[in-house]
């Protein structure tokens, strides 16, 4: 299951990120994955002040977004990283690494996230392609939106043919590590939020009991 969350970033936050991007130092994207033959993009120098500001803005926005929070069951989040794709750049089909080092500690990547900064009308190609069996879903999100999906999902960024694709990427360690458990709990919470007031007090309480018990059982 993946989730497209709109309006994660406000217009003011988008404008602020676009301003700092003008001065950010970008390096070869393989610096974070030197053995990859599929990765052909650029990413911000993690020490650059503009990258640090953009990262804080996106991390805070994701954490306070109710829809994203309900989906992630957040435990830890890797600092979002600016990534840039110029014409000819791409990221071939891959699944994300299961364990990453974040602030000198291991982070288990349960959920991958892409936050879109550039207007999709300003570049050609560059779709995020999520593979679902023999099919693929192509996504070019509007500025300020985010796509969240299991890190085990095979995905790629199609080659950019013109313009510039600008995003921030992040990885989330969830309190509910199992993908199926997380989807079930997310769905139950959605049903409770949408239908709970239509139920009798007794059934609403019983549903709440099931949700809380499963959350407690599956949380790590």
Coordinates of N, CA and C in Angstrom, one line a residue, residues 33 36 38 91-98 100 109 112 131 149-156 171:
X33 N 25.5 5.9 -2.1 CA 25.4 4.5 -2.6 C 26.4 4.3 -3.6
X36 N 26.1 1.5 -6.4 CA 24.9 1.4 -7.3 C 25.3 1.8 -8.7
X38 N 22.6 1.9 -10.8 CA 21.3 2.4 -11.2 C 21.1 3.9 -10.9
X91 N 17.1 7.0 -11.9 CA 17.5 6.1 -10.8 C 16.7 4.8 -11.2
X92 N 17.5 3.8 -11.6 CA 16.9 2.6 -12.1 C 16.2 1.8 -11.0
X93 N 15.5 0.7 -11.4 CA 14.6 0.0 -10.5 C 15.4 -0.6 -9.4
X94 N 14.9 -0.4 -8.2 CA 15.6 -0.9 -7.0 C 14.7 -0.9 -5.8
X95 N 15.0 -1.6 -4.8 CA 14.4 -1.6 -3.4 C 15.4 -0.9 -2.5
X96 N 14.9 -0.1 -1.6 CA 15.8 0.6 -0.7 C 16.4 -0.3 0.3
X97 N 17.6 0.1 0.8 CA 18.4 -0.7 1.8 C 17.5 -0.9 3.0
X98 N 17.6 -2.0 3.7 CA 16.8 -2.3 4.9 C 17.3 -1.5 6.1
X100 N 19.9 1.6 7.5 CA 20.7 2.8 7.2 C 21.3 3.3 8.5
X109 N 14.6 0.8 7.5 CA 13.8 1.5 6.6 C 12.5 0.7 6.3
X112 N 9.5 4.4 2.7 CA 10.2 5.4 1.9 C 9.3 6.6 1.6
X131 N 6.5 -0.3 -8.9 CA 6.1 -1.5 -9.5 C 5.2 -2.4 -8.6
X149 N 5.5 4.9 0.7 CA 5.3 3.6 0.3 C 6.3 2.6 1.0
X150 N 6.0 1.3 1.1 CA 6.9 0.4 1.7 C 8.3 0.4 1.1
X151 N 9.3 0.4 1.9 CA 10.7 0.5 1.4 C 11.1 -0.8 0.6
X152 N 10.3 -1.9 0.8 CA 10.6 -3.1 0.1 C 10.0 -3.1 -1.4
X153 N 9.3 -2.0 -1.7 CA 8.6 -1.9 -3.0 C 9.7 -1.6 -4.1
X154 N 9.6 -2.4 -5.2 CA 10.5 -2.1 -6.3 C 10.0 -0.8 -6.9
X155 N 11.0 0.2 -7.1 CA 10.6 1.4 -7.7 C 11.8 2.1 -8.4
X156 N 11.5 3.1 -9.2 CA 12.5 3.8 -10.0 C 12.1 5.2 -10.3
X171 N 13.4 8.3 4.8 CA 13.1 6.9 5.2 C 12.7 6.9 6.6

